[in-house]
Amino acid sequence: MSSVETLLCPAMSTTSIVVRPQPVATTLVVARERDRDRHVVPLVLPSKTTIHSLPSEILLDIFERLFDDLRIKCCDCDITVNEDGSPPVCARTRDSKHWCWRACHVLDPTLFPYAPATACRRWRDILASIPAFWTRIVICVDSPGPALTLAKNCLQWSRDELVHIWITRRKKRLPSQNSVSHEKDKEKDKLSGNMVGECERERRAVEGIMRRLAPHLHRCRSIHLNLLYRSSIMAAARSLKGSAPFLQSLVLNSAVTDTEQTLHADGLRHLECPLLNLLVLDAKTLVDMGRSAPQWLAERQSRINVELTQYAPSHGGGLRMSDVIRSLHLISSIHRLRIRDVAFCDAAGDTLKQVTWPLHVRELHLEGLRGSAVSDFFAMADDHFLFTTITRCQLRGPWHYLLEGYELRFVGIDDTPGLVDALDAWEGRVLSFERCANLGKTVLHAMAQGRIEMVNLEILRIGDCPFSTEDLKRVVRQSWHTDPIRCLQVRSPGVPISTEDYSWFSSCLNAFDWSSAPMAPISPSEGSAACSGSGDAQHEEGVDPVDLYGDEHMLPAYAFE
């Protein structure tokens, strides 16, 4: 029985009528016996009974049940009945203080309440009567419909509720330059003109939406802008000023550095958000804030999560590493720091390359950095990170400073010679390699020869990397000369281990685990773009992790959980 049938007929009886969503032709034939002869009199009811025939109260009940299934408790609270037997306020899923939306992708075509609201005007009007339904506002600037009207309606329907805002787009890919690389110059000019036109359309749409949003900043819990062009982010930032006492998450993400414009004087520095615990913006904007509004960065609450997103000017320039680290130094305490796809200048010409700034970071994630940017970061940042993840980066030296991280994780590294140099004096305890090329012939070989010291190494994890069991055995034997490896975990999809090898490792280690099951697909944030290619890691349509509800895009997928 469908959910609609269950709702209408909780207990089936002889008088119950089942109403299904699809039209049903109904003909009722009633036989009546008259005096002497029998005559059948057909009684015809309306030919179609559809879901549109349901009372508004029934439809509202259906929508509320859908809404309830999409909510989870967001804090610990004791949900017990009141003395009169009624549920307390905190048991009502529409109470945003104790309940929040389940994690999902905001561009899902079935997203509630947008999917049912597009069915017909009547459904939309019923949905619009409940403000809690509209506390997750998603505006796509490239949708066929008028984005400004949708923004106005959603803000109106949510009334005084605290809201989560997404300003994003469904298509996040630029037209490929490669497809016209051998065409005539006029076709290239046409493509360039289309990009300029799209940039202007996006910027104007964002400006209009932000003007509508500005009076409602005081009730925003999160604001996520996930757009193509940095110029659109700069335009939006002008409206981000005033009091936002409930704002916890601010994401200003763009994929194309179409401008090197400095952040407007009114942008961000006058935004009062004492509860902010997630800040995502491009690295150039952080540097601008560090110069023009250092106090704003210093006021960020303890243990904030910070992500610096792509900044890569088309002419090939970049930022100075010292400017970025000096700006991060202003933030008193960072729980998780992620620097992704940022172009940096060669530190050789940096007059401050010998200066170090103390950072207070617990978890560090470096992703898509080229050249010597990773080694420059560790040379200028004075901190002892608890967890360090380095994803699809080049690892060029010089490595005069220790690579920090009690637990160190490498993902998608093709620069294995640089990996050997980086690990030369690492002193952590947990080391992980995932999808790293030529691991056996380079890194494991260097470990087996003692060229990579393993003084404190206790746990070694290898996931989907090329190596042989003999490589691993030599590494284990070499560790006996220093501090023996205690635990070895291997994920080798489709490659089972022999009984003999399993017995050998089990007898030599305190803990050993080998799995040949497939690993989870590489996350879009870790990308398939090799560090030798373009720094622009384009995401598949509809799976951009920045469009996830919450801050899941801050957490790279882990193979050993």
Coordinates of C-alpha atoms in Angstrom, one line a residue:
M1 CA 0.0 0.0 0.0
S2 CA 1.4 3.4 -0.9
S3 CA 2.1 6.2 1.6
V4 CA -0.9 8.1 0.3
E5 CA -3.1 5.0 0.7
T6 CA -1.8 4.4 4.2
L7 CA -2.5 8.0 5.2
L8 CA -6.0 7.9 3.9
C9 CA -6.9 4.5 5.2
P10 CA -5.0 3.7 8.4
A11 CA -7.5 0.9 9.1
M12 CA -9.2 -0.6 6.0
S13 CA -12.9 -1.2 6.4
T14 CA -15.8 -2.1 4.2
T15 CA -16.6 1.6 3.8
S16 CA -13.1 2.8 3.0
I17 CA -12.3 4.4 -0.3
V18 CA -8.7 4.1 -1.5
V19 CA -7.6 7.2 -3.5
R20 CA -4.5 6.7 -5.6
P21 CA -2.4 9.4 -7.1
Q22 CA -3.0 8.3 -10.7
P23 CA -6.5 8.8 -12.4
V24 CA -8.8 5.8 -12.1
A25 CA -11.8 5.3 -14.3
T26 CA -14.7 4.3 -12.0
T27 CA -18.0 2.9 -13.1
L28 CA -20.4 1.6 -10.4
V29 CA -23.0 -0.8 -11.6
V30 CA -25.8 -1.3 -9.1
A31 CA -28.2 -4.2 -9.8
R32 CA -31.7 -3.7 -8.6
E33 CA -34.6 -6.1 -8.9
R34 CA -37.9 -4.5 -9.8
D35 CA -41.2 -6.2 -9.2
R36 CA -41.4 -8.9 -11.8
D37 CA -38.6 -8.4 -14.3
R38 CA -34.9 -7.6 -13.5
H39 CA -33.4 -4.5 -14.9
V40 CA -29.8 -3.2 -14.5
V41 CA -29.6 0.5 -13.9
P42 CA -26.0 1.9 -14.4
L43 CA -25.0 4.7 -12.0
V44 CA -22.0 6.5 -13.4
L45 CA -19.8 8.5 -11.0
P46 CA -17.3 11.2 -12.1
S47 CA -14.9 9.5 -14.6
K48 CA -11.7 10.6 -12.9
T49 CA -10.6 10.9 -9.3
T50 CA -7.1 12.4 -9.0
I51 CA -4.8 13.5 -6.1
H52 CA -5.9 17.0 -6.9
S53 CA -9.3 16.0 -5.4
L54 CA -7.7 15.6 -2.0
P55 CA -8.6 18.2 0.7
S56 CA -5.9 20.7 1.5
E57 CA -5.7 19.3 5.0
I58 CA -4.7 15.9 3.6
L59 CA -2.1 17.3 1.3
L60 CA -0.6 19.4 4.1
D61 CA -0.4 16.2 6.3
I62 CA 1.4 14.5 3.5
F63 CA 3.9 17.3 3.1
E64 CA 4.5 17.4 6.9
R65 CA 5.2 13.7 6.9
L66 CA 7.8 14.2 4.1
F67 CA 9.3 17.1 6.1
D68 CA 9.5 15.0 9.3
D69 CA 11.5 12.3 7.4
L70 CA 14.1 15.0 6.3
R71 CA 14.9 16.3 9.8
I72 CA 17.3 15.1 12.5
K73 CA 18.1 16.3 16.0
C74 CA 20.9 18.8 15.9
C75 CA 21.7 18.8 19.6
D76 CA 21.2 16.6 22.6
C77 CA 17.9 17.2 24.2
D78 CA 15.6 15.0 26.3
I79 CA 12.5 14.4 24.2
T80 CA 9.9 13.4 26.8
V81 CA 6.2 14.0 26.9
N82 CA 4.7 16.8 29.0
E83 CA 2.5 16.3 32.0
D84 CA -0.6 16.5 29.9
G85 CA 0.7 13.9 27.5
S86 CA 1.6 16.2 24.7
P87 CA 5.0 16.3 23.1
P88 CA 7.4 19.1 24.1
V89 CA 8.4 21.8 21.7
C90 CA 11.8 20.2 21.2
A91 CA 10.0 17.1 19.8
R92 CA 8.6 19.1 16.9
T93 CA 10.7 18.9 13.8
R94 CA 9.8 22.4 12.8
D95 CA 11.6 23.7 15.9
S96 CA 14.9 24.8 14.3
K97 CA 16.6 25.2 17.7
H98 CA 16.7 21.4 18.2
W99 CA 16.2 20.1 14.7
C100 CA 18.0 20.5 11.3
W101 CA 17.9 19.2 7.8
R102 CA 19.4 15.8 7.0
A103 CA 22.6 15.9 4.9
C104 CA 21.9 16.0 1.2
H105 CA 22.9 17.7 -2.1
V106 CA 21.0 20.9 -2.6
L107 CA 20.9 20.4 -6.3
D108 CA 19.0 17.1 -6.0
P109 CA 16.0 17.4 -8.4
T110 CA 13.8 15.8 -5.7
L111 CA 14.8 18.4 -3.1
F112 CA 11.9 19.3 -0.7
P113 CA 10.0 21.5 -0.9
Y114 CA 11.0 22.7 -4.4
A115 CA 10.1 19.5 -6.2
P116 CA 6.5 19.3 -5.0
A117 CA 6.1 23.1 -5.2
T118 CA 6.6 22.9 -9.0
A119 CA 3.8 20.4 -9.4
C120 CA 1.0 23.0 -9.4
R121 CA 0.0 26.4 -7.9
R122 CA -2.3 24.7 -5.3
W123 CA 0.5 22.6 -3.9
R124 CA 2.9 25.6 -3.9
D125 CA 0.4 27.6 -1.9
I126 CA -0.1 24.9 0.7
L127 CA 3.7 24.5 1.1
A128 CA 4.1 28.3 1.3
S129 CA 1.8 28.3 4.4
I130 CA 4.5 26.5 6.5
P131 CA 7.6 28.7 7.1
A132 CA 9.7 25.8 8.4
F133 CA 9.5 24.2 5.0
W134 CA 11.5 27.1 3.5
T135 CA 14.4 27.3 5.9
R136 CA 16.7 25.8 3.3
I137 CA 16.7 28.4 0.4
V138 CA 18.4 27.3 -2.8
I139 CA 18.7 29.8 -5.6
C140 CA 20.4 28.7 -8.9
V141 CA 21.5 31.7 -10.9
D142 CA 21.5 29.8 -14.2
S143 CA 18.0 28.2 -13.8
P144 CA 15.5 28.9 -16.6
G145 CA 13.1 30.6 -14.1
P146 CA 13.6 34.1 -12.6
A147 CA 16.1 33.6 -9.7
L148 CA 15.3 36.9 -8.2
T149 CA 11.6 36.1 -7.9
L150 CA 12.3 32.8 -6.3
A151 CA 14.6 34.5 -3.8
K152 CA 12.0 37.0 -2.9
N153 CA 9.3 34.3 -2.5
C154 CA 11.4 32.0 -0.4
L155 CA 12.5 34.8 2.0
Q156 CA 8.9 35.8 2.3
W157 CA 7.5 32.3 2.9
S158 CA 10.2 31.6 5.6
R159 CA 8.9 34.6 7.6
D160 CA 10.9 35.0 10.8
E161 CA 12.6 31.5 10.7
L162 CA 16.4 31.1 10.8
V163 CA 17.4 30.1 7.2
H164 CA 20.3 28.4 5.3
I165 CA 21.0 30.1 2.0
W166 CA 22.6 28.6 -1.1
I167 CA 23.3 30.8 -4.2
T168 CA 24.8 28.3 -6.7
R169 CA 24.4 27.1 -10.3
R170 CA 23.7 23.8 -12.0
K171 CA 26.3 24.1 -14.7
K172 CA 29.8 24.7 -13.2
R173 CA 31.9 23.9 -16.3
L174 CA 33.4 26.5 -18.7
P175 CA 33.2 25.8 -22.4
S176 CA 36.3 23.8 -23.3
Q177 CA 39.1 25.8 -24.9
N178 CA 40.5 22.6 -26.3
S179 CA 37.5 21.9 -28.6
V180 CA 38.4 25.1 -30.6
S181 CA 42.1 25.0 -30.3
H182 CA 42.5 24.3 -34.1
E183 CA 39.5 26.4 -35.3
K184 CA 39.6 29.8 -36.8
D185 CA 40.4 32.8 -34.6
K186 CA 36.9 34.2 -35.0
E187 CA 35.5 31.1 -33.3
K188 CA 37.9 31.6 -30.4
D189 CA 36.8 35.2 -30.1
K190 CA 33.2 34.0 -30.1
L191 CA 34.0 31.6 -27.2
S192 CA 35.7 34.4 -25.3
G193 CA 32.8 36.7 -25.8
N194 CA 30.4 34.0 -24.5
M195 CA 32.4 33.7 -21.4
V196 CA 32.4 37.4 -20.8
G197 CA 28.7 37.5 -21.3
E198 CA 28.1 34.6 -18.9
C199 CA 30.3 36.3 -16.3
E200 CA 28.2 39.5 -16.6
R201 CA 24.9 37.6 -16.3
E202 CA 26.1 35.7 -13.2
R203 CA 27.3 38.9 -11.5
R204 CA 24.1 40.8 -12.1
A205 CA 22.0 37.9 -10.9
V206 CA 24.1 37.6 -7.8
E207 CA 23.9 41.3 -7.1
G208 CA 20.1 41.3 -7.3
I209 CA 19.8 38.3 -5.0
M210 CA 22.1 39.7 -2.4
R211 CA 20.1 43.0 -2.3
R212 CA 17.1 40.9 -1.5
L213 CA 19.0 38.9 1.1
A214 CA 20.7 41.9 2.9
P215 CA 17.7 42.8 5.1
H216 CA 17.5 39.1 6.2
L217 CA 21.1 38.7 7.3
H218 CA 20.1 38.8 11.0
R219 CA 18.3 35.4 10.6
C220 CA 20.8 33.6 8.4
R221 CA 22.5 30.5 9.9
S222 CA 24.6 29.8 6.8
I223 CA 25.3 31.5 3.5
H224 CA 26.8 29.5 0.7
L225 CA 27.9 31.1 -2.6
N226 CA 29.2 28.5 -5.0
L227 CA 29.7 30.2 -8.4
L228 CA 31.9 30.3 -11.5
Y229 CA 33.5 33.7 -11.3
R230 CA 35.4 35.5 -8.6
S231 CA 34.0 38.8 -9.8
S232 CA 30.5 37.6 -8.7
I233 CA 31.9 36.8 -5.2
M234 CA 33.4 40.3 -5.0
A235 CA 30.1 41.8 -6.0
A236 CA 28.2 39.7 -3.4
A237 CA 30.7 40.6 -0.6
R238 CA 29.5 44.3 -0.8
S239 CA 26.2 43.3 0.7
L240 CA 27.7 41.2 3.5
K241 CA 27.6 43.9 6.2
G242 CA 25.6 44.4 9.3
S243 CA 24.5 42.1 12.2
A244 CA 24.4 38.4 11.6
P245 CA 24.2 37.0 15.2
F246 CA 23.2 33.5 14.1
L247 CA 25.6 33.1 11.2
Q248 CA 27.7 29.9 11.6
S249 CA 28.8 29.1 8.1
L250 CA 30.0 31.5 5.3
V251 CA 31.1 30.0 2.0
L252 CA 32.4 32.3 -0.8
N253 CA 33.6 29.8 -3.5
S254 CA 34.4 30.4 -7.1
A255 CA 36.0 28.3 -9.8
V256 CA 37.5 30.9 -12.2
T257 CA 39.8 33.8 -11.2
D258 CA 38.5 36.3 -13.8
T259 CA 39.6 39.2 -11.7
E260 CA 42.4 40.1 -9.2
Q261 CA 40.2 42.8 -7.7
T262 CA 40.8 43.7 -4.1
L263 CA 37.9 43.1 -1.7
H264 CA 35.7 46.2 -1.5
A265 CA 36.2 48.3 1.6
D266 CA 32.7 47.5 2.8
G267 CA 32.9 43.8 2.1
L268 CA 33.0 41.5 5.1
R269 CA 34.9 43.8 7.5
H270 CA 31.5 45.2 8.7
L271 CA 29.9 41.8 9.0
E272 CA 29.2 41.0 12.7
C273 CA 29.1 37.2 13.0
P274 CA 30.3 36.1 16.5
L275 CA 29.2 32.5 16.0
L276 CA 31.0 31.9 12.7
N277 CA 32.7 28.5 12.8
L278 CA 33.2 27.8 9.0
L279 CA 34.8 30.3 6.7
V280 CA 35.4 29.5 3.1
L281 CA 36.9 32.1 0.7
D282 CA 39.6 32.4 -1.9
A283 CA 43.1 32.9 -0.7
K284 CA 43.4 36.4 -2.2
T285 CA 40.4 37.6 -0.3
L286 CA 41.9 36.3 3.0
V287 CA 45.1 38.3 2.2
D288 CA 43.0 41.4 1.5
M289 CA 41.2 41.0 4.8
G290 CA 44.5 40.5 6.6
R291 CA 45.7 43.9 5.3
S292 CA 42.5 46.0 5.6
A293 CA 40.6 44.4 8.5
P294 CA 43.0 42.3 10.7
Q295 CA 40.7 42.8 13.7
W296 CA 37.9 41.0 11.8
L297 CA 40.1 37.9 11.5
A298 CA 41.3 38.2 15.1
E299 CA 37.7 38.2 16.3
R300 CA 36.9 34.8 14.9
Q301 CA 35.8 32.4 17.5
S302 CA 38.1 29.7 18.8
R303 CA 38.4 26.4 16.8
I304 CA 37.0 27.9 13.5
N305 CA 37.3 25.8 10.3
V306 CA 38.9 27.8 7.5
E307 CA 39.2 26.8 3.8
L308 CA 41.1 28.8 1.2
T309 CA 39.8 28.0 -2.2
Q310 CA 41.1 28.4 -5.7
Y311 CA 43.0 31.5 -6.8
A312 CA 44.9 31.1 -10.1
P313 CA 45.1 34.2 -12.3
S314 CA 45.1 33.5 -16.1
H315 CA 48.4 35.3 -16.7
G316 CA 50.2 32.8 -14.4
G317 CA 50.9 34.9 -11.4
G318 CA 50.1 33.9 -7.8
L319 CA 50.2 34.9 -4.2
R320 CA 53.2 35.1 -1.8
M321 CA 53.1 32.3 0.7
S322 CA 54.2 34.7 3.4
D323 CA 51.2 36.9 2.8
V324 CA 48.8 33.9 3.3
I325 CA 50.5 32.6 6.4
R326 CA 50.7 36.0 8.0
S327 CA 46.9 36.4 7.5
L328 CA 46.2 33.0 8.9
H329 CA 48.4 33.9 11.9
L330 CA 45.8 36.6 12.8
I331 CA 43.2 33.9 13.6
S332 CA 43.7 32.8 17.1
S333 CA 42.7 29.1 16.8
I334 CA 41.8 27.1 13.7
H335 CA 40.4 23.6 14.1
R336 CA 40.8 22.6 10.5
L337 CA 42.7 24.5 7.7
R338 CA 42.4 23.6 4.1
I339 CA 44.2 25.3 1.2
R340 CA 43.0 24.1 -2.2
D341 CA 44.1 24.9 -5.7
V342 CA 45.9 28.1 -4.9
A343 CA 48.7 29.4 -7.2
F344 CA 51.7 30.7 -5.3
C345 CA 54.8 32.6 -6.5
D346 CA 58.2 31.2 -6.3
A347 CA 59.4 31.8 -2.7
A348 CA 62.9 32.6 -4.0
G349 CA 62.0 36.2 -4.4
D350 CA 60.0 36.5 -1.2
T351 CA 61.9 38.8 1.2
L352 CA 60.0 37.3 4.1
K353 CA 60.8 33.7 3.3
Q354 CA 63.1 33.3 6.3
V355 CA 60.4 34.6 8.7
T356 CA 58.1 32.1 10.5
W357 CA 54.6 32.8 11.9
P358 CA 53.1 30.6 14.6
L359 CA 49.8 29.0 13.6
H360 CA 47.3 27.3 15.9
V361 CA 45.9 24.6 13.6
R362 CA 44.8 21.1 14.6
E363 CA 44.2 19.6 11.2
L364 CA 45.9 20.6 8.0
H365 CA 44.7 19.8 4.4
L366 CA 46.8 20.9 1.4
E367 CA 45.4 20.1 -2.0
G368 CA 46.3 20.8 -5.6
L369 CA 49.4 22.9 -4.8
R370 CA 52.2 23.1 -7.4
G371 CA 55.9 23.6 -7.4
S372 CA 57.5 24.1 -4.0
A373 CA 54.4 25.5 -2.3
V374 CA 54.1 22.7 0.1
S375 CA 57.7 22.9 1.3
D376 CA 57.4 26.7 1.5
F377 CA 54.3 26.4 3.7
F378 CA 56.1 24.2 6.2
A379 CA 59.2 26.5 6.1
M380 CA 57.1 29.5 7.1
A381 CA 54.5 28.0 9.4
D382 CA 55.5 27.4 12.9
D383 CA 53.1 24.7 14.2
H384 CA 52.9 21.1 15.2
F385 CA 49.8 19.7 13.4
L386 CA 48.0 16.7 14.8
F387 CA 46.7 15.6 11.4
T388 CA 48.1 16.5 8.0
T389 CA 46.7 15.5 4.6
I390 CA 48.5 16.3 1.3
T391 CA 46.4 15.6 -1.8
R392 CA 47.5 15.7 -5.5
C393 CA 50.3 18.1 -4.8
Q394 CA 53.8 18.5 -6.2
L395 CA 56.5 18.2 -3.6
R396 CA 59.4 20.0 -4.9
G397 CA 62.0 21.1 -2.4
P398 CA 64.1 22.3 -0.8
W399 CA 63.0 20.4 2.3
H400 CA 65.1 22.2 4.9
Y401 CA 62.2 22.0 7.4
L402 CA 60.4 19.0 8.9
L403 CA 57.2 17.9 7.4
E404 CA 54.8 18.2 10.4
G405 CA 52.0 15.9 11.4
Y406 CA 51.5 13.3 14.1
E407 CA 49.4 11.5 11.5
L408 CA 50.5 12.1 7.9
R409 CA 48.4 11.2 4.9
F410 CA 49.2 11.4 1.2
V411 CA 46.5 11.1 -1.4
G412 CA 46.9 11.0 -5.2
I413 CA 50.6 11.9 -5.2
D414 CA 52.4 11.3 -8.5
D415 CA 55.6 13.2 -7.5
T416 CA 57.1 10.2 -5.7
P417 CA 60.7 11.4 -5.8
G418 CA 59.6 14.5 -4.0
L419 CA 57.7 12.3 -1.6
V420 CA 60.9 10.5 -0.6
D421 CA 62.6 13.9 0.0
A422 CA 59.6 15.2 2.1
L423 CA 59.6 12.1 4.3
D424 CA 63.3 12.2 5.0
A425 CA 63.1 13.6 8.5
W426 CA 59.4 13.2 9.3
E427 CA 58.9 12.2 13.0
G428 CA 55.2 11.3 13.2
R429 CA 53.6 8.0 14.2
V430 CA 50.9 7.3 11.7
L431 CA 51.6 7.3 7.9
S432 CA 49.1 6.7 5.1
F433 CA 49.4 6.4 1.4
E434 CA 46.3 6.3 -0.9
R435 CA 46.4 6.1 -4.7
C436 CA 50.1 7.2 -4.9
A437 CA 52.0 6.2 -8.1
N438 CA 55.1 4.0 -8.0
L439 CA 55.0 3.7 -4.2
G440 CA 56.7 0.3 -4.1
K441 CA 59.7 1.3 -6.4
T442 CA 60.3 4.6 -4.7
V443 CA 59.0 5.3 -1.2
L444 CA 58.9 1.7 0.1
H445 CA 62.2 1.0 -1.5
A446 CA 63.7 4.0 0.3
M447 CA 62.1 2.9 3.6
A448 CA 63.6 -0.6 3.2
Q449 CA 67.0 0.9 2.6
G450 CA 66.8 3.2 5.6
R451 CA 66.9 6.4 3.5
I452 CA 63.6 7.3 5.1
E453 CA 63.9 7.1 8.9
M454 CA 61.0 5.6 10.8
V455 CA 62.1 6.4 14.3
N456 CA 58.6 6.8 15.7
L457 CA 56.5 5.1 13.1
E458 CA 53.9 2.8 14.7
I459 CA 51.1 2.5 12.1
L460 CA 51.5 2.2 8.3
R461 CA 48.5 2.3 6.0
I462 CA 48.5 1.7 2.2
G463 CA 45.5 2.0 0.0
D464 CA 45.3 1.2 -3.7
C465 CA 49.0 1.8 -4.4
P466 CA 51.3 -0.3 -6.6
F467 CA 53.7 -2.4 -4.6
S468 CA 54.6 -6.0 -3.9
T469 CA 54.4 -8.0 -0.7
E470 CA 58.2 -8.4 -0.8
D471 CA 58.5 -4.5 -0.7
L472 CA 56.4 -4.6 2.5
K473 CA 58.3 -7.3 4.1
R474 CA 61.6 -5.5 3.6
V475 CA 60.0 -2.4 5.2
V476 CA 58.9 -4.4 8.2
R477 CA 62.3 -6.0 8.6
Q478 CA 64.1 -2.6 8.3
S479 CA 61.8 -1.2 11.1
W480 CA 63.2 -3.8 13.5
H481 CA 66.5 -1.8 13.5
T482 CA 64.7 1.3 15.0
D483 CA 61.2 1.1 16.4
P484 CA 59.3 -1.8 15.0
I485 CA 56.1 -1.0 13.1
R486 CA 53.2 -2.2 15.3
C487 CA 50.3 -2.1 12.8
L488 CA 50.0 -2.5 9.1
Q489 CA 46.7 -1.9 7.2
V490 CA 46.4 -2.6 3.4
R491 CA 43.6 -1.9 1.0
S492 CA 44.5 -3.5 -2.4
P493 CA 41.3 -3.8 -4.5
G494 CA 41.1 -7.1 -6.4
V495 CA 44.4 -8.4 -5.0
P496 CA 44.1 -11.0 -2.3
I497 CA 47.0 -12.0 -0.1
S498 CA 48.3 -15.5 0.1
T499 CA 47.9 -17.6 3.3
E500 CA 51.7 -17.8 3.7
D501 CA 52.2 -14.0 3.4
Y502 CA 49.3 -13.3 5.8
S503 CA 50.8 -15.6 8.4
W504 CA 54.2 -13.9 8.0
F505 CA 52.8 -10.4 8.6
S506 CA 50.5 -11.5 11.4
S507 CA 53.5 -13.1 13.2
C508 CA 55.7 -10.0 12.8
L509 CA 53.2 -7.3 13.7
N510 CA 50.9 -6.6 16.6
A511 CA 48.0 -5.9 14.2
F512 CA 47.7 -6.7 10.5
D513 CA 44.8 -6.3 8.1
W514 CA 44.5 -6.8 4.4
S515 CA 41.4 -6.1 2.3
S516 CA 41.0 -6.7 -1.4
A517 CA 37.5 -5.1 -1.5
P518 CA 37.0 -2.1 -3.8
M519 CA 37.7 1.3 -2.2
A520 CA 35.2 4.1 -2.3
P521 CA 35.4 6.3 -5.4
I522 CA 37.7 9.2 -5.1
S523 CA 35.8 12.2 -3.8
P524 CA 35.2 15.1 -6.2
S525 CA 37.3 17.4 -3.9
E526 CA 40.3 15.1 -4.4
G527 CA 39.6 15.1 -8.1
S528 CA 41.2 13.1 -10.9
A529 CA 43.2 16.0 -12.1
A530 CA 46.9 15.1 -11.8
C531 CA 49.2 17.7 -10.3
S532 CA 51.1 17.7 -13.6
G533 CA 47.9 19.0 -15.4
S534 CA 45.7 21.9 -14.9
G535 CA 45.1 23.2 -11.4
D536 CA 41.4 23.6 -12.2
A537 CA 39.8 20.5 -10.8
Q538 CA 36.4 20.6 -12.5
H539 CA 33.7 18.7 -10.8
E540 CA 31.1 16.5 -12.4
E541 CA 27.8 18.2 -12.8
G542 CA 25.6 17.8 -9.8
V543 CA 28.2 16.3 -7.4
D544 CA 30.1 19.4 -6.4
P545 CA 30.9 18.8 -2.7
V546 CA 30.5 22.5 -2.0
D547 CA 26.8 22.1 -2.6
L548 CA 26.4 19.6 0.1
Y549 CA 24.3 20.6 3.1
G550 CA 26.7 21.2 5.9
D551 CA 30.5 21.3 5.8
E552 CA 31.1 17.8 4.4
H553 CA 33.3 19.3 1.7
M554 CA 35.8 20.1 4.4
L555 CA 36.4 16.4 5.1
P556 CA 38.3 14.4 2.4
A557 CA 37.1 10.8 2.1
Y558 CA 39.2 8.4 4.2
A559 CA 39.9 4.9 3.0
F560 CA 40.6 3.4 6.4
E561 CA 37.5 4.2 8.3

